[in-house]
mmCIF file with all atom_site columns, C-alpha atoms in Angstrom:
data_model
loop_
_atom_site.group_PDB
_atom_site.id
_atom_site.type_symbol
_atom_site.label_atom_id
_atom_site.label_alt_id
_atom_site.label_comp_id
_atom_site.label_asym_id
_atom_site.label_entity_id
_atom_site.label_seq_id
_atom_site.pdbx_PDB_ins_code
_atom_site.Cartn_x
_atom_site.Cartn_y
_atom_site.Cartn_z
_atom_site.occupancy
_atom_site.B_iso_or_equiv
_atom_site.pdbx_formal_charge
_atom_site.auth_seq_id
_atom_site.auth_comp_id
_atom_site.auth_asym_id
_atom_site.auth_atom_id
_atom_site.pdbx_PDB_model_num
ATOM 1   C CA . UNK I 1 1   ? 16.783 -48.190 36.534 1.00 0.00 ? 25  UNK I CA 1
ATOM 2   C CA . UNK I 1 2   ? 20.416 -47.149 36.653 1.00 0.00 ? 26  UNK I CA 1
ATOM 3   C CA . UNK I 1 3   ? 22.559 -47.911 39.683 1.00 0.00 ? 27  UNK I CA 1
ATOM 4   C CA . UNK I 1 4   ? 25.437 -45.786 40.946 1.00 0.00 ? 28  UNK I CA 1
ATOM 5   C CA . UNK I 1 5   ? 28.367 -46.646 43.171 1.00 0.00 ? 29  UNK I CA 1
ATOM 6   C CA . UNK I 1 6   ? 31.233 -44.342 44.152 1.00 0.00 ? 30  UNK I CA 1
ATOM 7   C CA . UNK I 1 7   ? 34.494 -45.028 45.975 1.00 0.00 ? 31  UNK I CA 1
ATOM 8   C CA . UNK I 1 8   ? 37.816 -43.244 46.407 1.00 0.00 ? 32  UNK I CA 1
ATOM 9   C CA . UNK I 1 9   ? 40.828 -44.412 44.398 1.00 0.00 ? 33  UNK I CA 1
ATOM 10  C CA . UNK I 1 10  ? 44.422 -43.412 43.838 1.00 0.00 ? 34  UNK I CA 1
ATOM 11  C CA . UNK I 1 11  ? 46.913 -41.483 45.956 1.00 0.00 ? 35  UNK I CA 1
ATOM 12  C CA . UNK I 1 12  ? 44.753 -38.349 46.170 1.00 0.00 ? 36  UNK I CA 1
ATOM 13  C CA . UNK I 1 13  ? 41.444 -40.081 46.877 1.00 0.00 ? 37  UNK I CA 1
ATOM 14  C CA . UNK I 1 14  ? 39.670 -39.362 43.598 1.00 0.00 ? 38  UNK I CA 1
ATOM 15  C CA . UNK I 1 15  ? 35.999 -40.330 43.689 1.00 0.00 ? 39  UNK I CA 1
ATOM 16  C CA . UNK I 1 16  ? 35.512 -42.937 40.962 1.00 0.00 ? 40  UNK I CA 1
ATOM 17  C CA . UNK I 1 17  ? 31.901 -43.654 40.018 1.00 0.00 ? 41  UNK I CA 1
ATOM 18  C CA . UNK I 1 18  ? 30.402 -46.740 38.414 1.00 0.00 ? 42  UNK I CA 1
ATOM 19  C CA . UNK I 1 19  ? 27.066 -46.218 36.679 1.00 0.00 ? 43  UNK I CA 1
ATOM 20  C CA . UNK I 1 20  ? 25.272 -49.158 35.118 1.00 0.00 ? 44  UNK I CA 1
ATOM 21  C CA . UNK I 1 21  ? 21.923 -50.471 33.919 1.00 0.00 ? 45  UNK I CA 1
ATOM 22  C CA . UNK I 1 22  ? 21.389 -53.945 35.425 1.00 0.00 ? 46  UNK I CA 1
ATOM 23  C CA . UNK I 1 23  ? 18.789 -54.873 32.812 1.00 0.00 ? 47  UNK I CA 1
ATOM 24  C CA . UNK I 1 24  ? 20.931 -53.913 29.833 1.00 0.00 ? 48  UNK I CA 1
ATOM 25  C CA . UNK I 1 25  ? 24.132 -55.114 31.465 1.00 0.00 ? 49  UNK I CA 1
ATOM 26  C CA . UNK I 1 26  ? 26.089 -52.047 30.355 1.00 0.00 ? 50  UNK I CA 1
ATOM 27  C CA . UNK I 1 27  ? 27.554 -49.013 32.083 1.00 0.00 ? 51  UNK I CA 1
ATOM 28  C CA . UNK I 1 28  ? 30.345 -46.471 32.343 1.00 0.00 ? 52  UNK I CA 1
ATOM 29  C CA . UNK I 1 29  ? 33.207 -45.707 34.699 1.00 0.00 ? 53  UNK I CA 1
ATOM 30  C CA . UNK I 1 30  ? 33.762 -42.056 35.599 1.00 0.00 ? 54  UNK I CA 1
ATOM 31  C CA . UNK I 1 31  ? 37.190 -40.763 36.680 1.00 0.00 ? 55  UNK I CA 1
ATOM 32  C CA . UNK I 1 32  ? 39.248 -43.961 37.078 1.00 0.00 ? 56  UNK I CA 1
ATOM 33  C CA . UNK I 1 33  ? 41.981 -42.108 38.928 1.00 0.00 ? 57  UNK I CA 1
ATOM 34  C CA . UNK I 1 34  ? 43.950 -45.109 40.159 1.00 0.00 ? 58  UNK I CA 1
ATOM 35  C CA . UNK I 1 35  ? 43.686 -48.624 41.594 1.00 0.00 ? 59  UNK I CA 1
ATOM 36  C CA . UNK I 1 36  ? 42.772 -50.104 38.227 1.00 0.00 ? 60  UNK I CA 1
ATOM 37  C CA . UNK I 1 37  ? 42.691 -53.687 39.490 1.00 0.00 ? 61  UNK I CA 1
ATOM 38  C CA . UNK I 1 38  ? 40.248 -52.725 42.225 1.00 0.00 ? 62  UNK I CA 1
ATOM 39  C CA . UNK I 1 39  ? 37.964 -50.945 39.762 1.00 0.00 ? 63  UNK I CA 1
ATOM 40  C CA . UNK I 1 40  ? 38.081 -53.885 37.356 1.00 0.00 ? 64  UNK I CA 1
ATOM 41  C CA . UNK I 1 41  ? 37.290 -56.356 40.121 1.00 0.00 ? 65  UNK I CA 1
ATOM 42  C CA . UNK I 1 42  ? 34.285 -54.342 41.244 1.00 0.00 ? 66  UNK I CA 1
ATOM 43  C CA . UNK I 1 43  ? 32.940 -54.050 37.699 1.00 0.00 ? 67  UNK I CA 1
ATOM 44  C CA . UNK I 1 44  ? 33.339 -57.805 37.263 1.00 0.00 ? 68  UNK I CA 1
ATOM 45  C CA . UNK I 1 45  ? 31.503 -58.437 40.529 1.00 0.00 ? 69  UNK I CA 1
ATOM 46  C CA . UNK I 1 46  ? 28.645 -56.174 39.437 1.00 0.00 ? 70  UNK I CA 1
ATOM 47  C CA . UNK I 1 47  ? 28.513 -57.944 36.089 1.00 0.00 ? 71  UNK I CA 1
ATOM 48  C CA . UNK I 1 48  ? 28.246 -55.167 33.528 1.00 0.00 ? 72  UNK I CA 1
ATOM 49  C CA . UNK I 1 49  ? 30.082 -54.377 30.304 1.00 0.00 ? 73  UNK I CA 1
ATOM 50  C CA . UNK I 1 50  ? 31.871 -51.020 30.306 1.00 0.00 ? 74  UNK I CA 1
ATOM 51  C CA . UNK I 1 51  ? 30.893 -48.957 27.273 1.00 0.00 ? 75  UNK I CA 1
ATOM 52  C CA . UNK I 1 52  ? 33.233 -46.049 28.009 1.00 0.00 ? 76  UNK I CA 1
ATOM 53  C CA . UNK I 1 53  ? 35.481 -44.350 30.520 1.00 0.00 ? 77  UNK I CA 1
ATOM 54  C CA . UNK I 1 54  ? 34.299 -40.793 31.192 1.00 0.00 ? 78  UNK I CA 1
ATOM 55  C CA . UNK I 1 55  ? 36.502 -38.071 32.616 1.00 0.00 ? 79  UNK I CA 1
ATOM 56  C CA . UNK I 1 56  ? 35.587 -34.820 34.327 1.00 0.00 ? 80  UNK I CA 1
ATOM 57  C CA . UNK I 1 57  ? 39.051 -33.473 33.486 1.00 0.00 ? 81  UNK I CA 1
ATOM 58  C CA . UNK I 1 58  ? 42.597 -34.612 32.744 1.00 0.00 ? 82  UNK I CA 1
ATOM 59  C CA . UNK I 1 59  ? 44.539 -34.022 35.936 1.00 0.00 ? 83  UNK I CA 1
ATOM 60  C CA . UNK I 1 60  ? 46.666 -37.067 36.692 1.00 0.00 ? 84  UNK I CA 1
ATOM 61  C CA . UNK I 1 61  ? 44.666 -38.090 39.747 1.00 0.00 ? 85  UNK I CA 1
ATOM 62  C CA . UNK I 1 62  ? 41.549 -38.536 37.595 1.00 0.00 ? 86  UNK I CA 1
ATOM 63  C CA . UNK I 1 63  ? 43.144 -40.511 34.739 1.00 0.00 ? 87  UNK I CA 1
ATOM 64  C CA . UNK I 1 64  ? 45.659 -42.639 36.634 1.00 0.00 ? 88  UNK I CA 1
ATOM 65  C CA . UNK I 1 65  ? 44.076 -45.989 35.718 1.00 0.00 ? 89  UNK I CA 1
ATOM 66  C CA . UNK I 1 66  ? 42.541 -44.980 32.398 1.00 0.00 ? 90  UNK I CA 1
ATOM 67  C CA . UNK I 1 67  ? 45.065 -46.595 30.070 1.00 0.00 ? 91  UNK I CA 1
ATOM 68  C CA . UNK I 1 68  ? 45.158 -49.795 32.127 1.00 0.00 ? 92  UNK I CA 1
ATOM 69  C CA . UNK I 1 69  ? 41.378 -50.167 32.010 1.00 0.00 ? 93  UNK I CA 1
ATOM 70  C CA . UNK I 1 70  ? 41.146 -49.037 28.395 1.00 0.00 ? 94  UNK I CA 1
ATOM 71  C CA . UNK I 1 71  ? 43.541 -51.807 27.406 1.00 0.00 ? 95  UNK I CA 1
ATOM 72  C CA . UNK I 1 72  ? 41.660 -54.324 29.554 1.00 0.00 ? 96  UNK I CA 1
ATOM 73  C CA . UNK I 1 73  ? 38.168 -53.547 28.287 1.00 0.00 ? 97  UNK I CA 1
ATOM 74  C CA . UNK I 1 74  ? 38.988 -52.204 24.802 1.00 0.00 ? 98  UNK I CA 1
ATOM 75  C CA . UNK I 1 75  ? 36.596 -49.317 25.348 1.00 0.00 ? 99  UNK I CA 1
ATOM 76  C CA . UNK I 1 76  ? 36.851 -45.610 24.480 1.00 0.00 ? 100 UNK I CA 1
ATOM 77  C CA . UNK I 1 77  ? 38.102 -43.045 26.972 1.00 0.00 ? 101 UNK I CA 1
ATOM 78  C CA . UNK I 1 78  ? 36.146 -39.807 26.579 1.00 0.00 ? 102 UNK I CA 1
ATOM 79  C CA . UNK I 1 79  ? 37.488 -36.378 27.495 1.00 0.00 ? 103 UNK I CA 1
ATOM 80  C CA . UNK I 1 80  ? 36.651 -32.825 26.463 1.00 0.00 ? 104 UNK I CA 1
ATOM 81  C CA . UNK I 1 81  ? 39.073 -31.541 23.836 1.00 0.00 ? 105 UNK I CA 1
ATOM 82  C CA . UNK I 1 82  ? 39.887 -28.541 26.024 1.00 0.00 ? 106 UNK I CA 1
ATOM 83  C CA . UNK I 1 83  ? 41.895 -30.798 28.329 1.00 0.00 ? 107 UNK I CA 1
ATOM 84  C CA . UNK I 1 84  ? 43.855 -32.736 25.727 1.00 0.00 ? 108 UNK I CA 1
ATOM 85  C CA . UNK I 1 85  ? 46.932 -30.582 26.400 1.00 0.00 ? 109 UNK I CA 1
ATOM 86  C CA . UNK I 1 86  ? 46.955 -31.877 29.976 1.00 0.00 ? 110 UNK I CA 1
ATOM 87  C CA . UNK I 1 87  ? 47.324 -35.449 28.741 1.00 0.00 ? 111 UNK I CA 1
ATOM 88  C CA . UNK I 1 88  ? 50.398 -34.360 26.817 1.00 0.00 ? 112 UNK I CA 1
ATOM 89  C CA . UNK I 1 89  ? 51.812 -33.038 30.104 1.00 0.00 ? 113 UNK I CA 1
ATOM 90  C CA . UNK I 1 90  ? 51.104 -36.042 32.341 1.00 0.00 ? 114 UNK I CA 1
ATOM 91  C CA . UNK I 1 91  ? 54.791 -36.561 33.141 1.00 0.00 ? 115 UNK I CA 1
ATOM 92  C CA . UNK I 1 92  ? 55.065 -32.931 34.207 1.00 0.00 ? 116 UNK I CA 1
ATOM 93  C CA . UNK I 1 93  ? 51.935 -33.238 36.352 1.00 0.00 ? 117 UNK I CA 1
ATOM 94  C CA . UNK I 1 94  ? 53.063 -36.350 38.197 1.00 0.00 ? 118 UNK I CA 1
ATOM 95  C CA . UNK I 1 95  ? 56.589 -35.019 38.573 1.00 0.00 ? 119 UNK I CA 1
ATOM 96  C CA . UNK I 1 96  ? 55.434 -31.811 40.230 1.00 0.00 ? 120 UNK I CA 1
ATOM 97  C CA . UNK I 1 97  ? 53.452 -33.820 42.780 1.00 0.00 ? 121 UNK I CA 1
ATOM 98  C CA . UNK I 1 98  ? 56.207 -36.369 43.345 1.00 0.00 ? 122 UNK I CA 1
ATOM 99  C CA . UNK I 1 99  ? 54.200 -39.230 41.831 1.00 0.00 ? 123 UNK I CA 1
ATOM 100 C CA . UNK I 1 100 ? 55.309 -42.041 39.557 1.00 0.00 ? 124 UNK I CA 1
ATOM 101 C CA . UNK I 1 101 ? 54.629 -41.528 35.827 1.00 0.00 ? 125 UNK I CA 1
ATOM 102 C CA . UNK I 1 102 ? 51.380 -42.919 34.434 1.00 0.00 ? 126 UNK I CA 1
ATOM 103 C CA . UNK I 1 103 ? 50.760 -44.121 30.864 1.00 0.00 ? 127 UNK I CA 1
ATOM 104 C CA . UNK I 1 104 ? 48.990 -41.702 28.556 1.00 0.00 ? 128 UNK I CA 1
ATOM 105 C CA . UNK I 1 105 ? 45.537 -42.898 27.493 1.00 0.00 ? 129 UNK I CA 1
ATOM 106 C CA . UNK I 1 106 ? 44.147 -42.527 23.992 1.00 0.00 ? 130 UNK I CA 1
ATOM 107 C CA . UNK I 1 107 ? 41.016 -40.399 24.168 1.00 0.00 ? 131 UNK I CA 1
ATOM 108 C CA . UNK I 1 108 ? 38.078 -39.432 22.003 1.00 0.00 ? 132 UNK I CA 1
ATOM 109 C CA . UNK I 1 109 ? 36.233 -36.143 22.286 1.00 0.00 ? 133 UNK I CA 1
ATOM 110 C CA . UNK I 1 110 ? 33.399 -35.305 24.652 1.00 0.00 ? 134 UNK I CA 1
ATOM 111 C CA . UNK I 1 111 ? 31.138 -32.299 24.065 1.00 0.00 ? 135 UNK I CA 1
ATOM 112 C CA . UNK I 1 112 ? 28.512 -30.344 25.978 1.00 0.00 ? 136 UNK I CA 1
ATOM 113 C CA . UNK I 1 113 ? 25.161 -32.097 25.659 1.00 0.00 ? 137 UNK I CA 1
ATOM 114 C CA . UNK I 1 114 ? 26.536 -35.557 24.900 1.00 0.00 ? 138 UNK I CA 1
ATOM 115 C CA . UNK I 1 115 ? 24.544 -38.299 26.655 1.00 0.00 ? 139 UNK I CA 1
ATOM 116 C CA . UNK I 1 116 ? 25.827 -41.764 27.550 1.00 0.00 ? 140 UNK I CA 1
ATOM 117 C CA . UNK I 1 117 ? 24.119 -44.268 29.862 1.00 0.00 ? 141 UNK I CA 1
ATOM 118 C CA . UNK I 1 118 ? 21.734 -41.584 31.097 1.00 0.00 ? 142 UNK I CA 1
ATOM 119 C CA . UNK I 1 119 ? 24.472 -39.065 31.923 1.00 0.00 ? 143 UNK I CA 1
ATOM 120 C CA . UNK I 1 120 ? 24.350 -35.696 30.173 1.00 0.00 ? 144 UNK I CA 1
ATOM 121 C CA . UNK I 1 121 ? 27.658 -33.899 29.720 1.00 0.00 ? 145 UNK I CA 1
ATOM 122 C CA . UNK I 1 122 ? 27.837 -30.327 31.040 1.00 0.00 ? 146 UNK I CA 1
ATOM 123 C CA . UNK I 1 123 ? 30.916 -28.378 29.966 1.00 0.00 ? 147 UNK I CA 1
ATOM 124 C CA . UNK I 1 124 ? 32.013 -26.464 33.081 1.00 0.00 ? 148 UNK I CA 1
ATOM 125 C CA . UNK I 1 125 ? 35.386 -24.811 32.418 1.00 0.00 ? 149 UNK I CA 1
ATOM 126 C CA . UNK I 1 126 ? 37.260 -23.155 35.245 1.00 0.00 ? 150 UNK I CA 1
ATOM 127 C CA . UNK I 1 127 ? 39.251 -25.750 37.164 1.00 0.00 ? 151 UNK I CA 1
ATOM 128 C CA . UNK I 1 128 ? 40.585 -26.699 33.733 1.00 0.00 ? 152 UNK I CA 1
ATOM 129 C CA . UNK I 1 129 ? 39.513 -25.517 30.265 1.00 0.00 ? 153 UNK I CA 1
ATOM 130 C CA . UNK I 1 130 ? 37.871 -28.837 29.461 1.00 0.00 ? 154 UNK I CA 1
ATOM 131 C CA . UNK I 1 131 ? 36.297 -29.639 32.826 1.00 0.00 ? 155 UNK I CA 1
ATOM 132 C CA . UNK I 1 132 ? 32.910 -31.339 32.563 1.00 0.00 ? 156 UNK I CA 1
ATOM 133 C CA . UNK I 1 133 ? 30.219 -32.496 34.957 1.00 0.00 ? 157 UNK I CA 1
ATOM 134 C CA . UNK I 1 134 ? 27.815 -35.361 34.272 1.00 0.00 ? 158 UNK I CA 1
ATOM 135 C CA . UNK I 1 135 ? 24.153 -34.998 35.190 1.00 0.00 ? 159 UNK I CA 1
ATOM 136 C CA . UNK I 1 136 ? 21.699 -37.862 35.511 1.00 0.00 ? 160 UNK I CA 1
ATOM 137 C CA . UNK I 1 137 ? 18.007 -37.388 36.193 1.00 0.00 ? 161 UNK I CA 1
ATOM 138 C CA . UNK I 1 138 ? 17.378 -41.060 36.929 1.00 0.00 ? 162 UNK I CA 1
ATOM 139 C CA . UNK I 1 139 ? 17.557 -40.855 40.724 1.00 0.00 ? 163 UNK I CA 1
ATOM 140 C CA . UNK I 1 140 ? 15.165 -38.962 42.972 1.00 0.00 ? 164 UNK I CA 1
ATOM 141 C CA . UNK I 1 141 ? 16.212 -35.347 42.625 1.00 0.00 ? 165 UNK I CA 1
ATOM 142 C CA . UNK I 1 142 ? 18.922 -36.309 40.159 1.00 0.00 ? 166 UNK I CA 1
ATOM 143 C CA . UNK I 1 143 ? 22.669 -36.604 40.585 1.00 0.00 ? 167 UNK I CA 1
ATOM 144 C CA . UNK I 1 144 ? 25.618 -34.671 39.195 1.00 0.00 ? 168 UNK I CA 1
ATOM 145 C CA . UNK I 1 145 ? 29.169 -35.980 39.099 1.00 0.00 ? 169 UNK I CA 1
ATOM 146 C CA . UNK I 1 146 ? 30.932 -32.670 39.580 1.00 0.00 ? 170 UNK I CA 1
ATOM 147 C CA . UNK I 1 147 ? 34.612 -33.540 39.331 1.00 0.00 ? 171 UNK I CA 1
ATOM 148 C CA . UNK I 1 148 ? 36.742 -30.768 40.788 1.00 0.00 ? 172 UNK I CA 1
ATOM 149 C CA . UNK I 1 149 ? 34.278 -28.004 39.896 1.00 0.00 ? 173 UNK I CA 1
ATOM 150 C CA . UNK I 1 150 ? 32.178 -28.037 43.089 1.00 0.00 ? 174 UNK I CA 1
ATOM 151 C CA . UNK I 1 151 ? 32.817 -29.587 46.502 1.00 0.00 ? 175 UNK I CA 1
ATOM 152 C CA . UNK I 1 152 ? 31.041 -29.659 49.836 1.00 0.00 ? 176 UNK I CA 1
ATOM 153 C CA . UNK I 1 153 ? 31.864 -26.173 51.087 1.00 0.00 ? 177 UNK I CA 1
ATOM 154 C CA . UNK I 1 154 ? 34.395 -25.520 48.356 1.00 0.00 ? 178 UNK I CA 1
ATOM 155 C CA . UNK I 1 155 ? 35.203 -25.192 44.677 1.00 0.00 ? 179 UNK I CA 1
ATOM 156 C CA . UNK I 1 156 ? 38.015 -26.356 42.446 1.00 0.00 ? 180 UNK I CA 1
ATOM 157 C CA . UNK I 1 157 ? 41.338 -24.560 42.526 1.00 0.00 ? 181 UNK I CA 1
ATOM 158 C CA . UNK I 1 158 ? 42.083 -22.342 39.538 1.00 0.00 ? 182 UNK I CA 1
ATOM 159 C CA . UNK I 1 159 ? 45.822 -21.781 39.960 1.00 0.00 ? 183 UNK I CA 1
ATOM 160 C CA . UNK I 1 160 ? 46.838 -24.816 37.900 1.00 0.00 ? 184 UNK I CA 1
ATOM 161 C CA . UNK I 1 161 ? 47.280 -25.136 34.139 1.00 0.00 ? 185 UNK I CA 1
ATOM 162 C CA . UNK I 1 162 ? 44.505 -23.338 32.260 1.00 0.00 ? 186 UNK I CA 1
ATOM 163 C CA . UNK I 1 163 ? 42.464 -22.562 35.367 1.00 0.00 ? 187 UNK I CA 1
ATOM 164 C CA . UNK I 1 164 ? 40.205 -19.499 35.497 1.00 0.00 ? 188 UNK I CA 1
ATOM 165 C CA . UNK I 1 165 ? 38.235 -18.220 38.486 1.00 0.00 ? 189 UNK I CA 1
ATOM 166 C CA . UNK I 1 166 ? 35.901 -16.221 36.247 1.00 0.00 ? 190 UNK I CA 1
ATOM 167 C CA . UNK I 1 167 ? 35.075 -19.273 34.141 1.00 0.00 ? 191 UNK I CA 1
ATOM 168 C CA . UNK I 1 168 ? 34.642 -21.478 37.215 1.00 0.00 ? 192 UNK I CA 1
ATOM 169 C CA . UNK I 1 169 ? 32.198 -19.095 38.862 1.00 0.00 ? 193 UNK I CA 1
ATOM 170 C CA . UNK I 1 170 ? 30.248 -18.691 35.629 1.00 0.00 ? 194 UNK I CA 1
ATOM 171 C CA . UNK I 1 171 ? 30.099 -22.465 35.103 1.00 0.00 ? 195 UNK I CA 1
ATOM 172 C CA . UNK I 1 172 ? 28.756 -23.107 38.590 1.00 0.00 ? 196 UNK I CA 1
ATOM 173 C CA . UNK I 1 173 ? 26.038 -20.482 38.229 1.00 0.00 ? 197 UNK I CA 1
ATOM 174 C CA . UNK I 1 174 ? 25.091 -21.410 34.664 1.00 0.00 ? 198 UNK I CA 1
ATOM 175 C CA . UNK I 1 175 ? 25.188 -25.209 34.767 1.00 0.00 ? 199 UNK I CA 1
ATOM 176 C CA . UNK I 1 176 ? 25.154 -26.448 38.366 1.00 0.00 ? 200 UNK I CA 1
ATOM 177 C CA . UNK I 1 177 ? 23.047 -23.972 40.310 1.00 0.00 ? 201 UNK I CA 1
ATOM 178 C CA . UNK I 1 178 ? 20.447 -24.230 37.539 1.00 0.00 ? 202 UNK I CA 1
ATOM 179 C CA . UNK I 1 179 ? 19.809 -27.841 38.608 1.00 0.00 ? 203 UNK I CA 1
ATOM 180 C CA . UNK I 1 180 ? 17.105 -28.712 41.182 1.00 0.00 ? 204 UNK I CA 1
ATOM 181 C CA . UNK I 1 181 ? 18.083 -28.091 44.797 1.00 0.00 ? 205 UNK I CA 1
ATOM 182 C CA . UNK I 1 182 ? 17.626 -31.771 45.653 1.00 0.00 ? 206 UNK I CA 1
ATOM 183 C CA . UNK I 1 183 ? 20.254 -32.853 43.119 1.00 0.00 ? 207 UNK I CA 1
ATOM 184 C CA . UNK I 1 184 ? 22.926 -34.990 44.763 1.00 0.00 ? 208 UNK I CA 1
ATOM 185 C CA . UNK I 1 185 ? 26.441 -33.678 44.095 1.00 0.00 ? 209 UNK I CA 1
ATOM 186 C CA . UNK I 1 186 ? 29.250 -36.229 43.996 1.00 0.00 ? 210 UNK I CA 1
ATOM 187 C CA . UNK I 1 187 ? 32.480 -34.211 43.837 1.00 0.00 ? 211 UNK I CA 1
ATOM 188 C CA . UNK I 1 188 ? 35.863 -35.346 42.607 1.00 0.00 ? 212 UNK I CA 1
ATOM 189 C CA . UNK I 1 189 ? 37.101 -35.680 46.192 1.00 0.00 ? 213 UNK I CA 1
ATOM 190 C CA . UNK I 1 190 ? 35.456 -35.828 49.590 1.00 0.00 ? 214 UNK I CA 1
ATOM 191 C CA . UNK I 1 191 ? 31.852 -36.216 50.747 1.00 0.00 ? 215 UNK I CA 1
ATOM 192 C CA . UNK I 1 192 ? 28.717 -35.693 48.702 1.00 0.00 ? 216 UNK I CA 1
ATOM 193 C CA . UNK I 1 193 ? 26.446 -32.685 49.074 1.00 0.00 ? 217 UNK I CA 1
ATOM 194 C CA . UNK I 1 194 ? 23.424 -31.160 47.325 1.00 0.00 ? 218 UNK I CA 1
ATOM 195 C CA . UNK I 1 195 ? 22.969 -28.338 44.864 1.00 0.00 ? 219 UNK I CA 1
ATOM 196 C CA . UNK I 1 196 ? 20.620 -26.539 47.244 1.00 0.00 ? 220 UNK I CA 1
ATOM 197 C CA . UNK I 1 197 ? 23.023 -26.780 50.149 1.00 0.00 ? 221 UNK I CA 1
ATOM 198 C CA . UNK I 1 198 ? 25.930 -25.388 48.166 1.00 0.00 ? 222 UNK I CA 1
ATOM 199 C CA . UNK I 1 199 ? 23.850 -22.690 46.486 1.00 0.00 ? 223 UNK I CA 1
ATOM 200 C CA . UNK I 1 200 ? 22.878 -21.405 49.940 1.00 0.00 ? 224 UNK I CA 1
ATOM 201 C CA . UNK I 1 201 ? 26.005 -22.032 52.007 1.00 0.00 ? 225 UNK I CA 1
ATOM 202 C CA . UNK I 1 202 ? 29.085 -22.424 49.815 1.00 0.00 ? 226 UNK I CA 1
ATOM 203 C CA . UNK I 1 203 ? 31.498 -19.691 50.972 1.00 0.00 ? 227 UNK I CA 1
ATOM 204 C CA . UNK I 1 204 ? 32.965 -19.216 47.489 1.00 0.00 ? 228 UNK I CA 1
ATOM 205 C CA . UNK I 1 205 ? 29.975 -19.217 45.129 1.00 0.00 ? 229 UNK I CA 1
ATOM 206 C CA . UNK I 1 206 ? 26.356 -18.780 46.222 1.00 0.00 ? 230 UNK I CA 1
ATOM 207 C CA . UNK I 1 207 ? 23.268 -18.617 44.078 1.00 0.00 ? 231 UNK I CA 1
ATOM 208 C CA . UNK I 1 208 ? 22.133 -15.297 45.582 1.00 0.00 ? 232 UNK I CA 1
ATOM 209 C CA . UNK I 1 209 ? 25.080 -13.351 44.214 1.00 0.00 ? 233 UNK I CA 1
ATOM 210 C CA . UNK I 1 210 ? 28.513 -13.596 42.722 1.00 0.00 ? 234 UNK I CA 1
ATOM 211 C CA . UNK I 1 211 ? 31.375 -13.568 45.175 1.00 0.00 ? 235 UNK I CA 1
#
């Protein structure tokens, strides 16, 4: 049975998730947005080998510790090709937000339908062209790591590089609101929620009709 642990990292409080199989002793890290030493220490304490670093998208606050951990663990960093251009603009991203530069990671591609450690990749463009969510059916009701696509009472902003409101709304309806209502949603920032709760109450996108 897989185990999941999430905690906020980096200057913008990105939710970093650790998912691992205690029996196999392997797992993944999702959105290592900063505080690489803290992430590494927690993985060591939990005692699993990291097979890959997964990324919901390539904004700087979600990849801040990627290169550091990639070098430490010698593991691949996976990202949808639609966001590769954002890696090439990391200095611009950090500069606009007044942050220190971060090293550019080397990434391999991630595609819709890919499965790793029980997480299925869902391509959900909108916040960025290559935004992805990761769905696991291993917990009661399932869990989806939603990145900056869906939040408790909110959705990802679409006024940054490559963002599209139309694509975001379509992605939420097509991929996320198609999941069971009991599915736990762990967003890229802030508290968790459920698919059913957001489908009924989210002021931006509800299941009953397009906003």
